[in-house]
Short mmCIF file of C-alpha atoms and ligand atoms in Angstrom, two decimals:
data_model
loop_
_atom_site.label_atom_id
_atom_site.label_comp_id
_atom_site.label_asym_id
_atom_site.label_seq_id
_atom_site.Cartn_x
_atom_site.Cartn_y
_atom_site.Cartn_z
CA UNK A 6 19.50 73.00 70.99
CA UNK A 7 17.46 70.68 71.37
CA UNK A 8 14.96 70.05 74.02
CA UNK A 9 15.73 66.85 76.51
CA UNK A 10 14.93 65.52 79.50
CA UNK A 11 17.29 63.26 80.82
CA UNK A 12 17.89 60.15 84.08
CA UNK A 13 21.72 60.68 84.13
CA UNK A 14 23.60 58.05 87.07
CA UNK A 15 27.27 58.33 88.35
CA UNK A 16 29.44 55.36 90.60
CA UNK A 17 32.50 56.26 88.63
CA UNK A 18 34.73 55.91 92.66
CA UNK A 19 32.80 56.69 95.88
CA UNK A 20 29.30 58.61 95.54
CA UNK A 21 26.99 56.89 93.32
CA UNK A 22 24.50 59.98 92.23
CA UNK A 23 21.93 60.44 89.71
CA UNK A 24 19.90 63.27 88.49
CA UNK A 25 16.62 64.75 86.10
CA UNK A 26 17.67 67.34 84.55
CA UNK A 27 15.08 69.25 81.77
CA UNK A 28 18.05 70.83 78.55
CA UNK A 29 20.94 69.75 80.83
CA UNK A 30 20.27 72.68 83.20
CA UNK A 31 17.76 72.59 84.79
CA UNK A 32 18.08 70.32 87.88
CA UNK A 33 14.33 68.42 89.33
CA UNK A 34 15.57 66.17 91.82
CA UNK A 35 19.68 64.97 91.74
CA UNK A 36 21.03 62.74 94.94
CA UNK A 37 24.30 61.72 96.36
CA UNK A 38 24.60 58.83 98.48
CA UNK A 39 28.57 59.59 99.66
CA UNK A 40 30.40 56.39 100.92
CA UNK A 41 33.08 58.22 102.89
CA UNK A 42 32.10 56.78 106.28
CA UNK A 43 31.79 53.18 104.84
CA UNK A 44 35.34 53.51 102.98
CA UNK A 45 37.13 56.30 106.85
CA UNK A 46 37.87 52.46 108.19
CA UNK A 47 40.02 52.21 105.55
CA UNK A 48 41.34 54.95 104.73
CA UNK A 49 40.56 55.30 101.39
CA UNK A 50 38.59 54.45 98.92
CA UNK A 51 37.73 50.21 98.26
CA UNK A 52 36.39 48.95 95.29
CA UNK A 53 34.72 46.15 96.44
CA UNK A 54 33.28 47.47 99.26
CA UNK A 55 32.12 50.94 97.00
CA UNK A 56 30.31 48.14 94.48
CA UNK A 57 27.87 46.78 97.50
CA UNK A 58 27.22 50.08 98.09
CA UNK A 59 25.97 51.64 94.29
CA UNK A 60 24.31 49.12 93.84
CA UNK A 61 22.76 49.07 97.45
CA UNK A 62 21.69 53.09 96.64
CA UNK A 63 21.44 53.47 92.59
CA UNK A 64 17.87 51.87 92.26
CA UNK A 65 16.08 53.26 95.63
CA UNK A 66 17.87 56.79 94.57
CA UNK A 67 16.06 56.32 90.60
CA UNK A 68 13.33 55.56 92.42
CA UNK A 69 13.40 58.69 94.25
CA UNK A 70 14.05 61.00 91.63
CA UNK A 71 10.99 60.87 89.42
CA UNK A 72 8.95 60.72 92.60
CA UNK A 73 10.61 64.32 93.72
CA UNK A 74 10.43 65.34 90.28
CA UNK A 75 6.59 64.50 89.31
CA UNK A 76 7.99 62.94 85.67
CA UNK A 77 7.23 59.12 85.33
CA UNK A 78 10.22 57.68 82.91
CA UNK A 79 7.89 57.67 80.29
CA UNK A 80 8.44 61.26 79.34
CA UNK A 81 12.96 60.67 79.41
CA UNK A 82 14.34 60.92 76.30
CA UNK A 83 17.50 59.58 77.10
CA UNK A 84 19.72 57.66 80.56
CA UNK A 85 22.78 58.66 81.03
CA UNK A 86 25.41 57.71 82.57
CA UNK A 87 29.33 58.21 83.38
CA UNK A 88 30.65 55.36 81.35
CA UNK A 89 35.26 56.22 81.94
CA UNK A 90 37.71 56.28 84.16
CA UNK A 91 36.86 54.65 86.80
CA UNK A 92 37.18 52.01 89.03
CA UNK A 93 36.21 49.23 86.69
CA UNK A 94 33.84 47.32 88.55
CA UNK A 95 31.80 51.12 90.40
CA UNK A 96 31.95 51.75 86.57
CA UNK A 97 30.03 48.93 85.49
CA UNK A 98 27.44 49.07 87.83
CA UNK A 99 25.43 52.67 86.92
CA UNK A 100 26.21 51.17 83.15
CA UNK A 101 24.31 48.18 83.84
CA UNK A 102 21.51 50.13 85.77
CA UNK A 103 21.36 52.65 82.84
CA UNK A 104 21.12 49.95 79.65
CA UNK A 105 18.88 48.04 81.68
CA UNK A 106 16.25 51.29 82.15
CA UNK A 107 16.91 51.75 78.62
CA UNK A 108 16.01 48.95 77.49
CA UNK A 109 13.24 48.90 79.84
CA UNK A 110 11.89 51.79 79.72
CA UNK A 111 12.72 52.20 75.28
CA UNK A 112 15.22 54.95 75.65
CA UNK A 113 18.58 56.43 73.91
CA UNK A 114 21.59 55.34 75.84
CA UNK A 115 24.43 58.59 76.24
CA UNK A 116 28.18 57.84 78.00
CA UNK A 117 29.27 60.01 78.92
CA UNK A 118 33.39 60.97 80.54
CA UNK A 119 33.71 61.26 83.98
CA UNK A 120 36.19 63.70 82.49
CA UNK A 121 34.26 65.28 80.85
CA UNK A 122 31.61 65.56 83.18
CA UNK A 123 33.69 67.76 85.66
CA UNK A 124 34.36 70.68 82.93
CA UNK A 125 29.99 70.80 81.63
CA UNK A 126 30.51 71.86 85.79
CA UNK A 127 31.90 74.57 85.22
CA UNK A 128 29.42 75.97 82.38
CA UNK A 129 26.26 75.13 84.44
CA UNK A 130 27.68 77.76 87.73
CA UNK A 131 29.05 79.65 83.78
CA UNK A 132 26.81 81.00 81.30
CA UNK A 133 29.35 83.34 79.96
CA UNK A 134 31.96 80.43 79.37
CA UNK A 135 33.19 80.44 75.67
CA UNK A 136 35.10 77.73 73.79
CA UNK A 137 38.11 78.44 73.42
CA UNK A 138 39.56 77.88 77.00
CA UNK A 139 42.38 76.64 79.32
CA UNK A 140 40.34 73.29 81.88
CA UNK A 141 41.84 72.04 84.83
CA UNK A 142 40.54 69.29 85.83
CA UNK A 143 41.67 68.36 89.09
CA UNK A 144 40.77 64.88 91.30
CA UNK A 145 41.12 61.71 92.81
CA UNK A 146 42.67 59.69 90.16
CA UNK A 147 43.50 63.25 87.67
CA UNK A 148 45.56 66.24 87.55
CA UNK A 149 45.14 66.91 83.27
CA UNK A 150 44.73 70.51 81.20
CA UNK A 151 42.97 70.89 78.64
CA UNK A 152 42.69 73.24 75.46
CA UNK A 153 38.51 72.68 74.94
CA UNK A 154 37.22 73.67 71.64
CA UNK A 155 33.77 72.56 69.81
CA UNK A 156 33.95 69.98 67.24
CA UNK A 157 31.99 70.57 64.11
CA UNK A 158 28.41 69.97 65.73
CA UNK A 159 29.18 72.42 68.10
CA UNK A 160 30.37 70.23 71.67
CA UNK A 161 33.12 70.71 73.89
CA UNK A 162 35.99 68.84 72.83
CA UNK A 163 39.21 68.92 75.58
CA UNK A 164 42.86 68.30 73.89
CA UNK A 165 45.43 67.85 77.36
CA UNK A 166 48.03 69.67 77.44
CA UNK A 167 49.32 68.70 80.23
CA UNK A 168 49.97 66.17 83.09
CA UNK A 169 51.00 64.98 86.58
CA UNK A 170 54.22 62.84 85.92
CA UNK A 171 53.39 60.21 88.98
CA UNK A 172 50.66 61.07 91.72
CA UNK A 173 46.62 63.12 90.96
CA UNK A 174 46.74 66.53 93.04
CA UNK A 175 44.07 64.37 94.97
CA UNK A 176 45.87 61.27 95.27
CA UNK A 177 48.82 63.33 97.08
CA UNK A 178 45.60 64.89 99.38
CA UNK A 179 44.59 62.02 100.73
CA UNK A 180 47.92 60.73 101.29
CA UNK A 181 49.45 63.19 102.85
CA UNK A 182 46.31 64.14 104.88
CA UNK A 183 47.26 59.64 106.19
CA UNK A 184 51.24 60.21 106.34
CA UNK A 185 49.96 63.50 109.04
CA UNK A 186 47.40 61.55 111.25
CA UNK A 187 44.21 63.43 109.89
CA UNK A 188 42.82 61.02 108.46
CA UNK A 189 40.08 60.22 105.09
CA UNK A 190 39.36 61.71 103.31
CA UNK A 191 41.84 64.33 103.11
CA UNK A 192 41.51 66.66 101.00
CA UNK A 193 39.18 69.13 103.67
CA UNK A 194 41.14 67.58 105.92
CA UNK A 195 43.99 68.55 104.93
CA UNK A 196 42.18 72.83 104.30
CA UNK A 197 40.66 72.66 107.48
CA UNK A 198 44.18 72.07 109.25
CA UNK A 199 45.95 74.24 106.77
CA UNK A 200 44.15 77.44 108.24
CA UNK A 201 46.22 77.50 111.76
CA UNK A 202 48.96 76.89 110.33
CA UNK A 203 52.03 79.08 107.80
CA UNK A 204 52.76 77.55 104.93
CA UNK A 205 55.72 79.30 105.94
CA UNK A 206 57.38 76.90 107.61
CA UNK A 207 58.35 73.77 105.09
CA UNK A 208 60.26 75.59 102.13
CA UNK A 209 58.45 72.78 99.78
CA UNK A 210 56.47 76.06 97.44
CA UNK A 211 58.24 74.64 94.29
CA UNK A 212 58.11 70.82 94.88
CA UNK A 213 55.34 70.45 92.13
CA UNK A 214 56.84 72.13 89.86
CA UNK A 215 58.77 69.81 87.25
CA UNK A 216 61.96 71.49 85.23
CA UNK A 217 59.63 70.77 82.21
CA UNK A 218 57.62 73.61 81.97
CA UNK A 219 54.16 72.06 81.41
CA UNK A 220 53.69 69.08 83.68
CA UNK A 221 52.34 68.13 87.43
CA UNK A 222 54.68 66.05 89.70
CA UNK A 223 52.76 65.58 93.26
CA UNK A 224 55.06 62.74 94.59
CA UNK A 225 58.37 64.75 95.61
CA UNK A 226 56.20 66.77 97.87
CA UNK A 227 54.49 64.10 98.92
CA UNK A 228 58.11 62.14 99.60
CA UNK A 229 58.76 65.32 101.83
CA UNK A 230 56.31 65.25 103.85
CA UNK A 231 56.70 61.97 104.93
CA UNK A 232 60.32 62.77 106.05
CA UNK A 233 58.33 65.44 107.86
CA UNK A 234 56.09 64.06 109.84
CA UNK A 235 57.27 60.57 110.17
CA UNK A 236 61.54 61.08 109.78
CA UNK A 237 63.60 58.38 108.91
CA UNK A 238 61.42 55.72 110.29
CA UNK A 239 58.89 56.19 106.80
CA UNK A 240 54.92 55.55 107.24
CA UNK A 241 54.50 53.54 109.90
CA UNK A 242 56.79 55.41 112.40
CA UNK A 243 54.72 57.87 115.04
CA UNK A 244 54.34 61.14 113.92
CA UNK A 245 56.80 63.29 115.05
CA UNK A 246 54.89 66.76 115.08
CA UNK A 247 51.93 68.58 117.30
CA UNK A 248 49.54 70.35 116.98
CA UNK A 249 51.27 73.60 115.33
CA UNK A 250 54.05 70.97 112.83
CA UNK A 251 51.10 69.40 111.63
CA UNK A 252 48.68 72.69 110.77
CA UNK A 253 52.46 73.93 108.67
CA UNK A 254 52.91 70.93 107.07
CA UNK A 255 49.55 71.34 106.18
CA UNK A 256 50.11 74.87 104.94
CA UNK A 257 53.07 74.15 102.85
CA UNK A 258 51.38 70.88 101.12
CA UNK A 259 48.49 73.34 99.86
CA UNK A 260 50.05 75.63 99.39
CA UNK A 261 52.57 73.63 96.79
CA UNK A 262 49.98 71.83 95.62
CA UNK A 263 48.33 75.00 95.35
CA UNK A 264 51.08 77.18 93.60
CA UNK A 265 51.55 74.51 90.86
CA UNK A 266 47.90 74.33 89.69
CA UNK A 267 47.51 78.13 88.76
CA UNK A 268 50.66 78.60 87.73
CA UNK A 269 51.22 75.74 85.73
CA UNK A 270 47.11 76.52 84.43
CA UNK A 271 48.00 80.22 84.11
CA UNK A 272 50.72 79.53 82.09
CA UNK A 273 48.75 77.37 79.59
CA UNK A 274 46.26 79.76 79.06
CA UNK A 275 49.08 82.31 77.59
CA UNK A 276 51.03 80.10 75.35
CA UNK A 277 47.00 79.41 73.88
CA UNK A 278 46.12 83.24 73.40
CA UNK A 279 42.46 81.96 75.63
CA UNK A 280 39.97 84.49 77.28
CA UNK A 281 39.32 81.67 80.32
CA UNK A 282 40.02 79.14 82.66
CA UNK A 283 37.59 76.58 83.88
CA UNK A 284 38.33 74.13 86.86
CA UNK A 285 36.03 71.05 87.60
CA UNK A 286 37.47 67.76 90.17
CA UNK A 287 36.93 67.04 93.33
CA UNK A 288 40.28 68.68 94.94
CA UNK A 289 38.60 72.96 92.66
CA UNK A 290 36.41 72.18 96.11
CA UNK A 291 39.51 74.74 97.75
CA UNK A 292 39.05 77.40 98.92
CA UNK A 293 42.75 78.07 98.84
CA UNK A 294 43.16 77.23 94.94
CA UNK A 295 40.01 79.35 94.03
CA UNK A 296 41.34 82.14 95.58
CA UNK A 297 45.11 81.57 93.83
CA UNK A 298 42.90 80.85 90.23
CA UNK A 299 41.08 83.94 90.56
CA UNK A 300 43.67 85.50 92.22
CA UNK A 301 45.60 84.98 89.10
CA UNK A 302 43.04 85.26 86.47
CA UNK A 303 41.87 88.70 87.53
CA UNK A 304 45.56 89.81 87.59
CA UNK A 305 45.90 88.14 83.97
CA UNK A 306 43.07 89.39 82.11
CA UNK A 307 41.87 86.42 82.43
CA UNK A 308 37.87 85.00 83.13
CA UNK A 309 36.65 81.81 85.47
CA UNK A 310 34.08 79.52 85.37
CA UNK A 311 34.50 77.15 88.85
CA UNK A 312 31.43 75.30 90.07
CA UNK A 313 31.05 75.40 92.64
CA UNK A 314 31.63 72.92 96.44
CA UNK A 315 28.49 70.59 95.50
CA UNK A 316 29.72 70.49 92.08
CA UNK A 317 33.71 69.30 92.46
CA UNK A 318 32.79 66.72 93.93
CA UNK A 319 31.85 63.89 91.96
CA UNK A 320 28.12 63.97 90.62
CA UNK A 321 25.04 63.43 88.62
CA UNK A 322 23.81 66.60 87.47
CA UNK A 323 27.98 67.16 86.22
CA UNK A 324 26.31 64.39 83.95
CA UNK A 325 23.96 65.31 83.06
CA UNK A 326 25.25 68.73 81.88
CA UNK A 327 27.45 67.00 79.36
CA UNK A 328 24.85 64.08 78.73
CA UNK A 329 22.14 66.60 77.15
CA UNK A 330 24.56 68.10 74.70
CA UNK A 331 25.94 65.16 73.12
CA UNK A 332 22.37 63.89 72.47
CA UNK A 333 21.25 66.82 71.03
CA UNK A 334 24.38 67.14 69.10
CA UNK A 335 22.51 63.01 68.01
CA UNK A 336 24.73 61.09 70.42
CA UNK A 337 23.54 57.47 71.55
CA UNK A 338 25.16 54.64 72.29
CA UNK A 339 24.33 51.23 71.99
CA UNK A 340 23.23 48.92 75.04
CA UNK A 341 26.94 46.95 74.85
CA UNK A 342 28.78 50.23 75.84
CA UNK A 343 31.87 49.11 77.04
CA UNK A 344 33.52 50.98 80.42
CA UNK A 345 36.56 51.62 80.32
CA UNK A 346 38.76 51.93 84.15
CA UNK A 347 41.49 54.65 81.85
O1 KG4 B 429 36.36 65.02 91.57
P1 KG4 B 429 36.11 63.70 92.81
O2 KG4 B 429 34.55 63.49 93.97
O3 KG4 B 429 36.02 62.18 92.46
C1 KG4 B 429 36.86 62.08 91.61
O4 KG4 B 429 36.56 61.68 90.64
O5 KG4 B 429 38.16 61.60 91.75
O6 KG4 B 429 37.72 63.80 93.59
C2 KG4 B 429 38.09 63.69 95.08
C3 KG4 B 429 39.31 64.02 95.27
C4 KG4 B 429 40.31 62.92 96.91
O7 KG4 B 429 41.39 63.50 96.61
C5 KG4 B 429 39.57 65.03 97.34
O8 KG4 B 429 40.29 64.22 98.85
C6 KG4 B 429 39.85 66.23 97.18
O9 KG4 B 429 39.40 65.17 95.49
N1 KG4 B 429 39.64 66.98 97.71
C7 KG4 B 429 40.09 68.08 98.52
C8 KG4 B 429 38.78 68.76 97.91
N2 KG4 B 429 37.65 68.42 99.10
C9 KG4 B 429 37.57 67.00 98.02
N3 KG4 B 429 41.01 68.26 97.76
C10 KG4 B 429 41.71 69.36 98.41
N4 KG4 B 429 40.52 70.10 99.33
C11 KG4 B 429 39.14 70.73 99.17
N5 KG4 B 429 38.44 71.10 99.82
ZN1 ZN B 430 35.61 63.27 90.01
#
């Protein structure tokens, strides 16, 4: 594969991130500026707030990338940015910056799909990962299973094989945490609360497995958490659970989500006859999911590729990894490259 030095930008949701990487693998410098503290007061990501923060952090971050990497823009082979899917205004900040920099420096532009980047992070973590494989992408906006193979240019190509019928898994974590009075972002807070709880107290184990035998559904579990936490008064009602009850509900919720993710992923791997499972997206930072997939895959004789937690949540290293593959295969995007929410 051709050599490359690429600057990659990520701004699809509430993390502003950048990286300079050689050959999509060697990270010369990187940063992730999380906006969690800004959004916490609102209990969720506010698009307008996210855009302003991206505007403030992006170019100063890029400046630092070059000084830390000890390279000049002239040495770059391309500028890459996430251009879909995500919050449209947030995407526009990163893509507009990438276009301006590419134009100013006379470098090619490469647009990267955020989901494909999450999957590329698994290949960084596990260089032996080989197609065909099944990839589970679980984040705040997506819960999808893909069959991954290679296109004619040798670049991984993702074909969707299962999806959520309603909420994304990360979104469910965030909403359940709110109902349980744990705060934002929900994933890490539910995981922490669940450590002190018993998953068997609430009978939710199969709540996320719709009858179609293939897809996911998290809205029924969310309603179950709502009634357990707030009773018939609804989401504005007082919290009815004590500390132990909250831990039990967190543990029951997490166990149900993990059970669905693990069983559907293993089913898909068996059905498609692949030897590898890859994980990506913020929810893949969850210790219970990581352990569950490893155990089930091990028992089935399958190998797993799971990025370290810092490469599961949004970052630009995954964008650089995907951009390198596309660039090496000849992908170049025009300055009219569009952003897309979906
Ligand atoms: O991939 P990501 O950083 O952003 C999107 O592309 O959406 O994923 C964010 C999601 C949030 O919903 C967050 O609650 C969830 O990932 N998350 C977790 C954990 N860490 C982050 N969910 C469960 N357990 C975690 N440890
Ligand atoms: Zn993401």
